[in-house]
PDB file of C-alpha atoms and ligand atoms in Angstrom:
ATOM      1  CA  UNK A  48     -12.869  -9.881   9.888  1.00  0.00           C
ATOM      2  CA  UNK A  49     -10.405  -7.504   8.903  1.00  0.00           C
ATOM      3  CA  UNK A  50     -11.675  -3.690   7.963  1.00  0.00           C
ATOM      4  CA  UNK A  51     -11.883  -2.379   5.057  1.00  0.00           C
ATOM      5  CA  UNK A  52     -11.105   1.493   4.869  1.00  0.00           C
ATOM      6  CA  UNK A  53     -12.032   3.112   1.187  1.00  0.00           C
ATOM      7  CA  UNK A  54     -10.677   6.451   0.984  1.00  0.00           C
ATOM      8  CA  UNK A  55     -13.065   8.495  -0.890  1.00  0.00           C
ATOM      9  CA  UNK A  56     -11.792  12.110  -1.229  1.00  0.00           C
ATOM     10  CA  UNK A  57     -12.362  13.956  -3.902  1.00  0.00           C
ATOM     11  CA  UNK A  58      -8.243  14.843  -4.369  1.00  0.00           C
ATOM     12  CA  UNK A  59      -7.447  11.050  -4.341  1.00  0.00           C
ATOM     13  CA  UNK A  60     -10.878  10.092  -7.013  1.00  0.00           C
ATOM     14  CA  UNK A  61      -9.520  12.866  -9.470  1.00  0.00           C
ATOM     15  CA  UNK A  62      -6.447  11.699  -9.488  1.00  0.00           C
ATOM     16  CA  UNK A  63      -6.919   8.367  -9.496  1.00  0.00           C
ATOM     17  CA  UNK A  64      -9.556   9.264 -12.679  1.00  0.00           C
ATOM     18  CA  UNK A  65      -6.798  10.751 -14.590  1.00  0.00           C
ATOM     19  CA  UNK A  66      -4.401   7.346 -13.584  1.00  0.00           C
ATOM     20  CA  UNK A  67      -7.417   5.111 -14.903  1.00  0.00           C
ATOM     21  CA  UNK A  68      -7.699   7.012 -18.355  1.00  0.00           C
ATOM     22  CA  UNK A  69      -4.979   4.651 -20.987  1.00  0.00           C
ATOM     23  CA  UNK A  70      -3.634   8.056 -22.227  1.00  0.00           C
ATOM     24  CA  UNK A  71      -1.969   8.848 -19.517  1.00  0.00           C
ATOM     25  CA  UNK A  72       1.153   8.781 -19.659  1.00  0.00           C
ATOM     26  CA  UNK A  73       4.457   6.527 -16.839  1.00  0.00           C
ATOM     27  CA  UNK A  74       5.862  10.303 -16.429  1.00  0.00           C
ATOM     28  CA  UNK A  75       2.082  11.204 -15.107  1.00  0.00           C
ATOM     29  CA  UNK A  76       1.094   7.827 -13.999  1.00  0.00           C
ATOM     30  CA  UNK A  77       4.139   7.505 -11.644  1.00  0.00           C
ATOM     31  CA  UNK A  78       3.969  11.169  -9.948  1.00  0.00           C
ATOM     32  CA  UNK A  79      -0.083  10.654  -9.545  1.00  0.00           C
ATOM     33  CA  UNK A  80       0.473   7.271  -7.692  1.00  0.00           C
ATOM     34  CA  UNK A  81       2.843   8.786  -5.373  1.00  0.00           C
ATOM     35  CA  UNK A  82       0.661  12.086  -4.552  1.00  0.00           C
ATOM     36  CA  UNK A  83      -1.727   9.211  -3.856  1.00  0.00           C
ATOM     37  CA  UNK A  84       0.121   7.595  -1.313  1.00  0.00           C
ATOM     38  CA  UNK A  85       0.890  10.803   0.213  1.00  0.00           C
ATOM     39  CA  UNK A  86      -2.730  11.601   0.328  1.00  0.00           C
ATOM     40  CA  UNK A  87      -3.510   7.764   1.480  1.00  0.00           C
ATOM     41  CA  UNK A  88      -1.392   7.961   4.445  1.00  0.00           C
ATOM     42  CA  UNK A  89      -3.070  10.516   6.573  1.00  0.00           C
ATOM     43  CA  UNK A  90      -5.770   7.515   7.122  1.00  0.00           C
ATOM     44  CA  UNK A  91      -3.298   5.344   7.048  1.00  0.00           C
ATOM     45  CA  UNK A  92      -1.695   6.764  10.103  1.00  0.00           C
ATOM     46  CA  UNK A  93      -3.995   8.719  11.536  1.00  0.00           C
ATOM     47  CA  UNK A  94      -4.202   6.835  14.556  1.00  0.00           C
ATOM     48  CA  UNK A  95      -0.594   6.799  15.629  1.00  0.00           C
ATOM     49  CA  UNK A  96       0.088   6.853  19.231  1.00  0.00           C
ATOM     50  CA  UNK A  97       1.014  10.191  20.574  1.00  0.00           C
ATOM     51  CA  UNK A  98       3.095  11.573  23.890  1.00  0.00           C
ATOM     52  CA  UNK A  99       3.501  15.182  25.148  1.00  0.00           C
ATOM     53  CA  UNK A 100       7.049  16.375  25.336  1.00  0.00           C
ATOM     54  CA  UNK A 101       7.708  20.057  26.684  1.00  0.00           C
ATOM     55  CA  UNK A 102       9.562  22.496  24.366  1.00  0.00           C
ATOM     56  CA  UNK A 103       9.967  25.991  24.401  1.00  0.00           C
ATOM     57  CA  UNK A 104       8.247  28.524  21.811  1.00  0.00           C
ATOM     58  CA  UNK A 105       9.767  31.919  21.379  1.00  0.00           C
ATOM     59  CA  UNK A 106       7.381  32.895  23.755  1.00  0.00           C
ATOM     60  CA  UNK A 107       6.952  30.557  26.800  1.00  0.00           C
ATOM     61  CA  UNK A 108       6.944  26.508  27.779  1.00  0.00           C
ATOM     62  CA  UNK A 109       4.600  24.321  26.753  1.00  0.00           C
ATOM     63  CA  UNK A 110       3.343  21.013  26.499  1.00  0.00           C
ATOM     64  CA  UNK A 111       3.441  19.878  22.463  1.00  0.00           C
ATOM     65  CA  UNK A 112       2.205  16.595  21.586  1.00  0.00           C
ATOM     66  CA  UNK A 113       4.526  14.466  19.152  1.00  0.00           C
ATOM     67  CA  UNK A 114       4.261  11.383  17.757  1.00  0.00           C
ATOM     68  CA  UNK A 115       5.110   8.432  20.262  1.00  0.00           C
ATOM     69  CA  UNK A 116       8.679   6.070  19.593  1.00  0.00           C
ATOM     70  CA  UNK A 117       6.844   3.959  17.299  1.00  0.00           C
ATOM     71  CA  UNK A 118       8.706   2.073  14.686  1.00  0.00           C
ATOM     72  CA  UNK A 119       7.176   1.872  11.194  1.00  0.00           C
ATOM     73  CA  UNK A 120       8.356   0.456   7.699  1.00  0.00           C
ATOM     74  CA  UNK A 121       6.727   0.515   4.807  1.00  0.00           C
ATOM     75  CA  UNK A 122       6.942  -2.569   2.749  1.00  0.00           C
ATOM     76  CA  UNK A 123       6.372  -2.891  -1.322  1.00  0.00           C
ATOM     77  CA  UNK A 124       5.436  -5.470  -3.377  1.00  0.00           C
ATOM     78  CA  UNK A 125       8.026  -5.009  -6.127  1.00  0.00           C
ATOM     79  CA  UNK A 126       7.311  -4.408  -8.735  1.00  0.00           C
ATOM     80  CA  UNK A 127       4.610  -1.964  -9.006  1.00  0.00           C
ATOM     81  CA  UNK A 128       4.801  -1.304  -4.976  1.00  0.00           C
ATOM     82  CA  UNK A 129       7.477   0.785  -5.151  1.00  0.00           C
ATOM     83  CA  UNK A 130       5.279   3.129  -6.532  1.00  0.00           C
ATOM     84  CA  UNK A 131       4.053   4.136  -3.683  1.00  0.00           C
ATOM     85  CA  UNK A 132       7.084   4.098  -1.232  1.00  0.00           C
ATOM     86  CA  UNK A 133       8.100   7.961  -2.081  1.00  0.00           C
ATOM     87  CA  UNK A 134       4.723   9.538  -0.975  1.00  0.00           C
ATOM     88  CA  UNK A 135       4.607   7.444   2.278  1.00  0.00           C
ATOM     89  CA  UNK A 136       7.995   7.873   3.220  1.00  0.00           C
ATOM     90  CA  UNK A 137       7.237  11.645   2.410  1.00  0.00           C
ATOM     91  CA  UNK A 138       5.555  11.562   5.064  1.00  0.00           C
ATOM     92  CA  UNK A 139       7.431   9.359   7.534  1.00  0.00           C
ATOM     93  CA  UNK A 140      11.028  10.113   6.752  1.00  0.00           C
ATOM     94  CA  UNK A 141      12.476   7.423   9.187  1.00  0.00           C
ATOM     95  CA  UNK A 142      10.100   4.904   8.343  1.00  0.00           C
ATOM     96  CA  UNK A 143      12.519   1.470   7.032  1.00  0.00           C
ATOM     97  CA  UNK A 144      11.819   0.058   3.777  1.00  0.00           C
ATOM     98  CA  UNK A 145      11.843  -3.797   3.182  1.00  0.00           C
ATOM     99  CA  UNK A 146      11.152  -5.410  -0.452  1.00  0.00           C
ATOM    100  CA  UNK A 147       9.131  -8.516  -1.370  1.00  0.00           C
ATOM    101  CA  UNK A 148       9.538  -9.398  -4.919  1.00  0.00           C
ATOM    102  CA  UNK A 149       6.472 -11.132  -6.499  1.00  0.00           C
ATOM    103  CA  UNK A 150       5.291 -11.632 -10.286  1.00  0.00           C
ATOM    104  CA  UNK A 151       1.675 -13.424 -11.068  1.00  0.00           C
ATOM    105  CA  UNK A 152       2.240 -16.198 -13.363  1.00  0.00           C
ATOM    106  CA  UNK A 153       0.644 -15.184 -16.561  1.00  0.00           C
ATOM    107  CA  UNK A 154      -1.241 -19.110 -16.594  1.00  0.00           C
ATOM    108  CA  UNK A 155      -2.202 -19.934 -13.553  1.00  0.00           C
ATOM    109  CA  UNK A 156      -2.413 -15.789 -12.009  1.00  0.00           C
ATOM    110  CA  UNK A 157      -0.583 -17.473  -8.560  1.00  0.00           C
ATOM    111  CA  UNK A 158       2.200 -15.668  -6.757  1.00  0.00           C
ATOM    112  CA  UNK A 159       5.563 -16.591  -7.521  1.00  0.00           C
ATOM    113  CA  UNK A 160       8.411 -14.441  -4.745  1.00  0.00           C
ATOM    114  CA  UNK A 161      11.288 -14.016  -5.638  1.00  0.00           C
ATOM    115  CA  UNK A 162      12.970 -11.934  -3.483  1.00  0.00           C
ATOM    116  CA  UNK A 163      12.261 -11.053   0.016  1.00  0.00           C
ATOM    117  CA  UNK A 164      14.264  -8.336   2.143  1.00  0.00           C
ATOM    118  CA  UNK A 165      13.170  -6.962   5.316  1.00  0.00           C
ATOM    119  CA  UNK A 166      14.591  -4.379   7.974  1.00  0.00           C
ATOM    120  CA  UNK A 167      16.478  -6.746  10.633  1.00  0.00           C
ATOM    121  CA  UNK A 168      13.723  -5.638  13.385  1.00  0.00           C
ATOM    122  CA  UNK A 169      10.744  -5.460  11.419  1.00  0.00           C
ATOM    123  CA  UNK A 170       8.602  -7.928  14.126  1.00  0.00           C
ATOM    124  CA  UNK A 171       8.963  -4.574  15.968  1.00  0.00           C
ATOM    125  CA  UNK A 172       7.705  -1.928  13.728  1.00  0.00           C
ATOM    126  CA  UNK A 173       4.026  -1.316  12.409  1.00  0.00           C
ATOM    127  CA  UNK A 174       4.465  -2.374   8.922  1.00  0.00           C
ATOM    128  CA  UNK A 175       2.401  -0.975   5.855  1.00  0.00           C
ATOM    129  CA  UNK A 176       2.635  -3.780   2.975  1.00  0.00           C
ATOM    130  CA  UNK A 177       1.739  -1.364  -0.283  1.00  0.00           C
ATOM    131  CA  UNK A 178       1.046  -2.484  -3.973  1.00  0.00           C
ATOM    132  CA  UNK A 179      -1.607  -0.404  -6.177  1.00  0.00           C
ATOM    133  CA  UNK A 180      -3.832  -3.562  -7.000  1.00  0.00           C
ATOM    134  CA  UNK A 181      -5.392  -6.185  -4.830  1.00  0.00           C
ATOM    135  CA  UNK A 182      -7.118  -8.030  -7.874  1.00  0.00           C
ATOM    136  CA  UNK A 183      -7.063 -12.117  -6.824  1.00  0.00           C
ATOM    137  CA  UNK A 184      -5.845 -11.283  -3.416  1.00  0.00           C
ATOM    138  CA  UNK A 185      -3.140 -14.278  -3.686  1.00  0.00           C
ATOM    139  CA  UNK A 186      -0.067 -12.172  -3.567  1.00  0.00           C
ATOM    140  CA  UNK A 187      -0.834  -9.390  -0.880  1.00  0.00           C
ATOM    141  CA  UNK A 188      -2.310 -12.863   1.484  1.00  0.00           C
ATOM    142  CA  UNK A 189       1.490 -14.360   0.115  1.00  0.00           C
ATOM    143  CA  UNK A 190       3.263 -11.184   1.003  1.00  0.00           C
ATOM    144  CA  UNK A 191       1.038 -11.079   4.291  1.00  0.00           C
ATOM    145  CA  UNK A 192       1.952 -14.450   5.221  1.00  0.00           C
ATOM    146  CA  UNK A 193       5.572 -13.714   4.648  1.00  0.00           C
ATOM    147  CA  UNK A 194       5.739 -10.726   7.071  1.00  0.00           C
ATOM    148  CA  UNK A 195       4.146 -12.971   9.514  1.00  0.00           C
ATOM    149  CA  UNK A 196       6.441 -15.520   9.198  1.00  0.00           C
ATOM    150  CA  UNK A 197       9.355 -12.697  10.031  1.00  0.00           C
ATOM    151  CA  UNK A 198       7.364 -12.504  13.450  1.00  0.00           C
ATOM    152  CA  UNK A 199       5.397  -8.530  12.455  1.00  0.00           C
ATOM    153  CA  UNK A 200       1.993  -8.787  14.181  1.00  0.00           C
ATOM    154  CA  UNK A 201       1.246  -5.076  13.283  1.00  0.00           C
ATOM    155  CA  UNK A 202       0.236  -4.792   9.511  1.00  0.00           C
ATOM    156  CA  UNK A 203      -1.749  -3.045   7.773  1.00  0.00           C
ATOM    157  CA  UNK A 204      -1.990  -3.229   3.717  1.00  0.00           C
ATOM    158  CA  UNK A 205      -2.512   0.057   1.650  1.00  0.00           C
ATOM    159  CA  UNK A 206      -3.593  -0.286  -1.863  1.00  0.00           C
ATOM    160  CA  UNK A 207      -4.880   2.113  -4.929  1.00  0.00           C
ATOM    161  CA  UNK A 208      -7.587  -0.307  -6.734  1.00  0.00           C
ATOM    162  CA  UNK A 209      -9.081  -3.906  -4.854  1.00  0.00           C
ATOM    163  CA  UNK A 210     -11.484  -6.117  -6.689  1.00  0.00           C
ATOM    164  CA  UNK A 211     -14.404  -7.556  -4.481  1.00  0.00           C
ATOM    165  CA  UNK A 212     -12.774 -10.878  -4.748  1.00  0.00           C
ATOM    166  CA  UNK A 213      -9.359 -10.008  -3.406  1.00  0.00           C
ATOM    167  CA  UNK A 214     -10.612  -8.239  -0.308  1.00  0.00           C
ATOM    168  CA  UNK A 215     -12.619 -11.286   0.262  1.00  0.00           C
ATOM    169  CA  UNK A 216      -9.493 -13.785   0.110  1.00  0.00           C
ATOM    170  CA  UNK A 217      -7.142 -11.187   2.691  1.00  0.00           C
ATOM    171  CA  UNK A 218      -9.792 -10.984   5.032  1.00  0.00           C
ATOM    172  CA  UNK A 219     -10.491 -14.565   4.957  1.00  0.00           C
ATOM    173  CA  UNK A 220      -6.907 -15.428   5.275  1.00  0.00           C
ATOM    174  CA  UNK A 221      -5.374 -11.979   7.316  1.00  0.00           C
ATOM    175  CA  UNK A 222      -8.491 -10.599   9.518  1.00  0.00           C
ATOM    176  CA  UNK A 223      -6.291  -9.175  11.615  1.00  0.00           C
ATOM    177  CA  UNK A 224      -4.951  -7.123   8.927  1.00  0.00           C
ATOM    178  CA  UNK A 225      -6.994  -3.169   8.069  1.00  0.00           C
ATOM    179  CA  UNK A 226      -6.993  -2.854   4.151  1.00  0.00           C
ATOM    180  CA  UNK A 227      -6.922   0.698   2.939  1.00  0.00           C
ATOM    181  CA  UNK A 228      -7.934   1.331  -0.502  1.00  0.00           C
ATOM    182  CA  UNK A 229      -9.345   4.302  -2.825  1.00  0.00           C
ATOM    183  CA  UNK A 230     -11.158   2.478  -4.753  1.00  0.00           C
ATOM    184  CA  UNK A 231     -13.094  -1.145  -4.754  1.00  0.00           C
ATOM    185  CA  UNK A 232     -13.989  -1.750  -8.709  1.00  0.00           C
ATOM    186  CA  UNK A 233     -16.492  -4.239  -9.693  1.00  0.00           C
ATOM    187  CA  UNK A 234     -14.863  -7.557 -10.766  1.00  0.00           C
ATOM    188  CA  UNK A 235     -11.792  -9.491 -12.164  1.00  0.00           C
ATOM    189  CA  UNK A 236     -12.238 -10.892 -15.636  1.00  0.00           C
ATOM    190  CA  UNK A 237     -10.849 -13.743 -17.349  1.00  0.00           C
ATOM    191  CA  UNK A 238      -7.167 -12.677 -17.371  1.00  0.00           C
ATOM    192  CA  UNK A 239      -7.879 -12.042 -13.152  1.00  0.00           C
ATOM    193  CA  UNK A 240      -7.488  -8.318 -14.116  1.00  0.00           C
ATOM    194  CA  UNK A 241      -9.800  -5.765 -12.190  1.00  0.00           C
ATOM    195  CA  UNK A 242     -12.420  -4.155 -14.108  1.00  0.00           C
ATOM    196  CA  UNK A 243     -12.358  -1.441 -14.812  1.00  0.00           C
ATOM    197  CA  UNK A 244      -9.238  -1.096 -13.170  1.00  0.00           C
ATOM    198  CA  UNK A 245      -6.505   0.808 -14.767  1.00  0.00           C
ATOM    199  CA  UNK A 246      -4.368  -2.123 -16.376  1.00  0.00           C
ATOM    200  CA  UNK A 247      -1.010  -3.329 -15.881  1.00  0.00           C
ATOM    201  CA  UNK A 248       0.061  -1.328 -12.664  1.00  0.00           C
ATOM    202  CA  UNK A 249       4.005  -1.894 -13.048  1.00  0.00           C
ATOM    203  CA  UNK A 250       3.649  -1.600 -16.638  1.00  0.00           C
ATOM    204  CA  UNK A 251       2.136   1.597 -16.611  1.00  0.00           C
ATOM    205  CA  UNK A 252       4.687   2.587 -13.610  1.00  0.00           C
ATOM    206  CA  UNK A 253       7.920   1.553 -15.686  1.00  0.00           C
ATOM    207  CA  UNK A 254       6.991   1.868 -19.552  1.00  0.00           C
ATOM    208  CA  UNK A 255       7.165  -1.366 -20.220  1.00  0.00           C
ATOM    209  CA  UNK A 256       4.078  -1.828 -21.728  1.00  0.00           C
TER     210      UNK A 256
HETATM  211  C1  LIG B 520       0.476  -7.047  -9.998  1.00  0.00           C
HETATM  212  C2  LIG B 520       0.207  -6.123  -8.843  1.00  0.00           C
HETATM  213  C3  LIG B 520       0.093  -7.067  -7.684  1.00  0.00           C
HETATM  214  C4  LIG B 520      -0.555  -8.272  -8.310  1.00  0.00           C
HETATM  215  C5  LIG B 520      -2.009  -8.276  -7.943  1.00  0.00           C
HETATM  216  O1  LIG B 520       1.801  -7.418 -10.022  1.00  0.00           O
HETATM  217  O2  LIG B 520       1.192  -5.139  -8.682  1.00  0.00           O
HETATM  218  O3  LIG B 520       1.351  -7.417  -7.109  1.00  0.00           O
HETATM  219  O4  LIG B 520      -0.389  -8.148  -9.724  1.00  0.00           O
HETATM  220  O5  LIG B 520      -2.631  -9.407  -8.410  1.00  0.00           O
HETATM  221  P1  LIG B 520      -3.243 -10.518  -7.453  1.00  0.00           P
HETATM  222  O6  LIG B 520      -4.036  -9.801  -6.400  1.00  0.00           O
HETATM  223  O7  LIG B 520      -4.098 -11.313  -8.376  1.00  0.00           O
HETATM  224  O8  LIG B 520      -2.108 -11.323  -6.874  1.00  0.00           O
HETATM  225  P2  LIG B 520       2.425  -8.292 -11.228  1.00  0.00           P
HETATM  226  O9  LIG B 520       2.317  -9.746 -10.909  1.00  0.00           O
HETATM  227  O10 LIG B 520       1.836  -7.838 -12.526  1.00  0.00           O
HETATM  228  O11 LIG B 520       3.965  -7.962 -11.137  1.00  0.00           O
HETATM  229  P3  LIG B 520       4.716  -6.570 -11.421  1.00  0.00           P
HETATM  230  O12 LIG B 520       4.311  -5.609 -10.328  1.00  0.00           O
HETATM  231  O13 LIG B 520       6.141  -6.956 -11.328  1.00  0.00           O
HETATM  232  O14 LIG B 520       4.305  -6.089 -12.779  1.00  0.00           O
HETATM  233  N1  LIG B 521      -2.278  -6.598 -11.665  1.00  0.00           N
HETATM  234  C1  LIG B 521      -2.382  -5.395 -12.259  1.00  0.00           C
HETATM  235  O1  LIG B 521      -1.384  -4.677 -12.414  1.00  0.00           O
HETATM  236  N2  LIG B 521      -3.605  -5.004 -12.672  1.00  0.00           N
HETATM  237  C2  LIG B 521      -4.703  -5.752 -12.501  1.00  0.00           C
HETATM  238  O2  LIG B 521      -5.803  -5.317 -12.893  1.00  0.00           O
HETATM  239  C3  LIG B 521      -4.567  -6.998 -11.884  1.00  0.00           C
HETATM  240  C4  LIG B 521      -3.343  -7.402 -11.462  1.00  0.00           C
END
């Protein structure tokens, strides 16, 4: 079964309080989600491969340690994904981007894509699939699938809120694939929204509430 990584820090709880709270604001929503992702992806990475190179300091040689040739891309569920892709790719400047384009249908809360575009060598790069809520699990396990079926074998999938129940269905279906989260809330209800939760993620991203 795949891990589950919950990233409880005090930095990424406040934040994520002040994201939760329905007066806050897309202006404040949007930069706290990003600062989130920043935060997120020290665990995210952490264990990149490294290799010593030698350099020279203005004072002697010596053996620095750098991160190894390893390709990454960072991949968001549009829409609410993209809120996320800044603060990553803060952090990994030559990371590629690729875009899978997924609404739920408001009756039956399924997955419909409807747009998929992924770096041309993406099988070869560790890819980190992002979106804000896991709630039914049915599009990150879509979205997982799909990367899979463009040959990557090195995912992992960072979110800001999971429900119980959508952790559950991308572990049954992806346990190959590490989940990262900062939060796992208590349940879906009838609408398959996550309670608490913090609502309508790309609403609250793009104002279109
Ligand atoms: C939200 C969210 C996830 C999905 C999670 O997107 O950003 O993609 O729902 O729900 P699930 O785990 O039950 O599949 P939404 O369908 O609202 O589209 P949007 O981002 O374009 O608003
Ligand atoms: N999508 C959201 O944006 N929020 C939820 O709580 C569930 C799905």
């Amino acid at each position: 079964m795949s891990e589950l990584h919950v990233i409880d820090h005090p930095l990424i709880t406040h934040k994520l309080s002040i994201m939760r709270n329905k007066k806050t604001g897309s202006k404040d929503f949007r930069e706290l989600l990003n600062e989130i992702a920043m935060l997120m992806g020290y665990e995210v990475f952490r264990d990149l491969p490294m290799e010593e190179i030698t350099i020279e300091t203005p004072i002697c040689k010596t053996k620095a340690k750098v991160i190894a040739g390893r390709k990454l891309a960072i991949v968001p569920i549009l829409r609410a994904g993209l809120g996320m892709v800044d603060g990553l790719q803060s952090l990994v400047p030559v990371a590629k981007v690729g875009h899978i384009g997924m609404y739920r249908d408001p009756e039956t809360h399924k997955p419909v894509e409807y747009y998929c575009k992924l770096p041309a060598d993406v099988q070869d790069r560790l890819v980190v699939l992002v979106d804000p809520m896991l709630a039914t699990g049915g599009s990150a396990a879509d979205a997982l699938t799909k990367l899979k079926e463009h040959g990557c074998r090195n995912i992992r999938f960072m979110c800001l809120v999971a429900a119980p129940e959508g952790v559950k269905v991308v572990q049954e279906q992806h346990p190959d694939v590490e989940i990262f989260c900062a939060a796992l809330d208590d349940h879906l209800n009838e609408n398959a929204y996550i309670v608490p939760g913090l609502g309508d993620a790309g609403d609250r991203i793009f104002g279109t509430l």
